[in-house]
Amino acid sequence: GNSVTQMEGPVTLSEEAFLTINCTYTATGYPSLFWYVQYPGEGLQLLLKATKADDKGSNKGFEATYRKETTSFHLEKGSVQVSDSAVYFCALSDSYNQFYFGTGTSLTVIP
Amino acid sequence: GAGVSQTPSNKVTEKGKYVELRCDPISGHTALYWYRQSLGQGPEFLIYFQGTGAADDSGLPNDRFFAVRPEGSVSTLKIQRTERGDSAVYLCASSSTDTGFTGELFFGEGSRLTVL
């Protein structure tokens, strides 16, 4: 079956630090991979995505590369800001029907 | 508003009662999803609508849960004989499938259900 495992939090970083949030997946087919983010008081929103192996998704300084050989989609950012404080969810989908989400990683960036 | 709207934002009810949660998707979005998020967990799929029909209801946990979307827009999630284990945040999302599958779901802020 399909599933996503992501790094547990919470994660606390100082501003301008380097961020990595690990995500690995199990899938029976060839899924698309996503990172969704939930800012305080808001709904989940798409941060970035990759639809096939070796694709790199990027947005707002965040990047993640679809690695089929390691079944991973780790989220990275070179220099985090206070405004990046949020909960980050890794997800996969192989159809319109279902998305499989990880448990979420809470990030707090302190000035 | 332009986003997905869910009401109520908070609902407290007693065990055994009936509850309805409403979702108003983004105008024109044909696909609508319900998810359930328990504390410390990621969203868990419940049901997916394409237009008026439930294309996939495999995530509904049991027959106490039911959802409708009679006109292909607003959807209502209905929970009968609520149990304490139903306490969670119920999330609604919509997406447009007109241009193919983009993977972008637009989520509402959720309805927090507490069953006492």
XYZ file of C-alpha atoms in Angstrom:
227
model
C 0.000 0.000 0.000
C 0.849 3.674 -0.066
C 2.254 5.494 2.944
C 4.461 8.385 3.943
C 6.862 8.593 6.874
C 8.247 11.943 7.866
C 10.617 13.219 10.460
C 9.036 13.845 13.797
C 9.207 17.245 15.358
C 9.024 19.673 16.763
C 11.979 21.363 15.109
C 13.318 24.655 16.452
C 15.860 26.635 14.464
C 17.418 30.055 14.631
C 16.748 32.475 11.792
C 19.016 31.890 8.758
C 19.742 28.288 9.760
C 19.606 25.440 7.242
C 16.478 23.291 7.297
C 15.984 19.644 6.366
C 12.792 17.732 7.021
C 13.071 14.098 5.996
C 10.321 12.258 4.165
C 10.300 8.718 2.813
C 7.485 6.954 1.070
C 6.140 3.543 0.143
C 4.104 3.254 -3.025
C 2.875 0.501 -5.288
C 2.970 2.625 -8.438
C 4.559 5.859 -9.567
C 3.095 8.551 -7.360
C 3.402 12.297 -7.369
C 4.971 13.751 -4.227
C 4.038 16.923 -2.400
C 4.870 19.142 0.515
C 1.955 20.961 2.061
C 2.312 23.646 4.731
C -0.072 24.845 7.403
C 0.616 28.278 8.823
C -0.927 29.150 12.199
C -4.666 29.761 11.870
C -4.787 28.797 8.207
C -5.699 25.760 6.123
C -3.148 23.476 4.503
C -1.722 24.820 1.267
C 0.520 23.346 -1.393
C 4.166 24.353 -1.003
C 5.754 22.351 -3.813
C 5.419 19.159 -5.787
C 7.273 16.721 -8.072
C 5.527 14.364 -10.436
C 8.289 11.963 -11.487
C 11.657 10.640 -10.440
C 14.524 13.158 -10.342
C 12.126 16.117 -10.579
C 12.867 18.969 -8.197
C 10.020 20.989 -6.764
C 10.752 24.476 -5.489
C 8.870 27.427 -4.034
C 9.582 30.270 -1.586
C 13.205 29.124 -1.241
C 12.193 25.557 -0.340
C 13.299 22.606 -2.474
C 12.683 18.871 -2.583
C 13.927 16.277 -5.066
C 12.006 13.112 -5.942
C 14.495 10.295 -5.323
C 13.161 6.974 -6.501
C 16.278 5.014 -5.539
C 15.962 6.055 -1.889
C 12.155 6.561 -1.976
C 12.644 9.989 -0.454
C 11.432 13.558 -0.879
C 13.299 15.566 1.743
C 12.407 19.228 2.184
C 15.274 21.733 2.395
C 15.754 25.456 2.742
C 19.081 27.187 2.968
C 18.109 30.034 5.267
C 14.875 29.917 7.243
C 12.915 32.951 8.372
C 10.571 33.495 11.293
C 7.708 33.545 8.793
C 8.490 29.912 7.859
C 7.209 28.755 11.259
C 4.453 26.294 10.411
C 3.587 22.607 10.237
C 4.900 20.812 7.142
C 3.251 17.712 5.679
C 4.763 15.365 3.142
C 2.201 13.638 0.914
C 1.864 11.345 -2.062
C -0.860 10.620 -4.557
C -1.161 8.290 -7.502
C -4.644 9.372 -8.569
C -7.311 12.014 -8.173
C -8.821 10.051 -5.389
C -6.508 9.845 -2.455
C -3.633 11.679 -0.933
C -1.584 10.008 1.763
C -0.178 12.453 4.277
C 2.602 12.122 6.791
C 2.042 13.046 10.421
C 3.425 16.565 10.015
C 6.539 18.287 11.334
C 6.191 21.452 13.359
C 8.858 24.059 12.679
C 9.514 27.066 14.891
C 12.060 29.643 13.778
C 13.326 31.987 16.459
C 14.872 35.392 15.749
C -14.855 34.604 -0.105
C -12.553 33.005 -2.613
C -11.373 30.094 -0.488
C -12.896 26.901 0.873
C -15.293 27.691 3.691
C -16.187 25.247 6.461
C -18.834 25.623 9.110
C -19.008 25.396 12.026
C -15.401 26.049 12.941
C -16.015 24.410 16.305
C -18.679 21.948 17.373
C -19.076 20.399 20.812
C -21.662 17.672 21.124
C -22.620 14.841 23.417
C -22.061 11.184 22.734
C -24.896 9.727 20.694
C -25.935 12.972 19.021
C -26.145 13.692 15.292
C -23.774 16.207 13.692
C -23.584 17.913 10.306
C -20.474 19.654 9.005
C -20.686 21.867 5.950
C -18.150 22.624 3.235
C -18.454 25.332 0.598
C -15.716 24.738 -2.000
C -14.088 27.185 -4.344
C -16.525 28.113 -7.084
C -16.108 25.935 -10.147
C -14.080 23.204 -8.451
C -15.558 19.863 -9.434
C -13.539 17.716 -7.032
C -14.249 17.810 -3.309
C -12.556 15.823 -0.537
C -13.193 15.226 3.141
C -10.329 14.365 5.452
C -10.124 13.768 9.186
C -7.158 14.886 11.251
C -6.650 13.584 14.752
C -4.249 15.205 17.192
C -0.645 14.647 16.141
C -1.607 12.924 12.924
C -1.758 13.869 9.293
C -5.010 14.215 7.392
C -6.722 10.875 6.771
C -8.853 10.426 3.652
C -12.589 9.936 4.124
C -14.400 10.535 0.834
C -13.952 12.095 -2.601
C -16.644 13.624 -4.817
C -16.382 14.317 -8.509
C -19.380 16.514 -9.220
C -22.433 15.241 -7.379
C -21.330 11.644 -7.001
C -19.100 10.048 -4.402
C -16.364 8.612 -6.593
C -14.523 7.046 -3.666
C -15.915 6.610 -0.161
C -13.474 3.933 0.922
C -12.135 6.066 3.771
C -15.399 6.408 5.664
C -14.785 4.479 8.889
C -18.256 2.966 9.276
C -21.889 3.444 8.349
C -22.392 6.203 10.916
C -20.566 8.502 8.502
C -22.224 9.782 5.349
C -21.594 12.683 2.994
C -23.623 14.326 0.251
C -23.066 16.886 -2.446
C -26.492 17.166 -4.113
C -25.804 20.027 -6.512
C -22.129 19.478 -7.113
C -21.073 22.409 -4.963
C -21.693 22.504 -1.193
C -21.094 19.253 0.659
C -22.310 18.075 4.046
C -20.599 15.436 6.161
C -23.081 13.739 8.458
C -22.162 11.741 11.543
C -24.812 9.751 13.358
C -24.666 8.493 16.942
C -21.394 10.276 17.590
C -18.732 8.593 19.697
C -15.847 10.100 21.645
C -13.447 8.615 19.098
C -14.992 10.806 16.404
C -13.396 13.860 18.007
C -11.033 15.359 15.431
C -10.643 18.199 12.971
C -12.608 17.512 9.799
C -10.991 19.063 6.761
C -12.560 19.789 3.422
C -10.571 20.413 0.250
C -11.489 21.145 -3.343
C -9.619 21.122 -6.608
C -10.141 21.731 -10.273
C -9.685 18.760 -12.562
C -10.502 20.618 -15.758
C -6.865 20.910 -16.779
C -5.806 17.518 -15.540
C -4.488 16.381 -12.210
C -2.262 19.066 -10.739
C -2.193 17.711 -7.217
C -3.144 21.034 -5.701
C -5.828 20.693 -3.098
C -7.279 23.860 -1.588
C -8.133 23.240 2.048
C -10.527 24.959 4.377
C -9.539 25.719 7.951
C -11.445 22.733 9.239
C -14.268 21.994 11.647
C -13.109 20.906 15.078
C -15.518 18.329 16.492
C -15.447 17.452 20.173
C -17.653 14.644 21.427
C -18.102 14.641 25.185
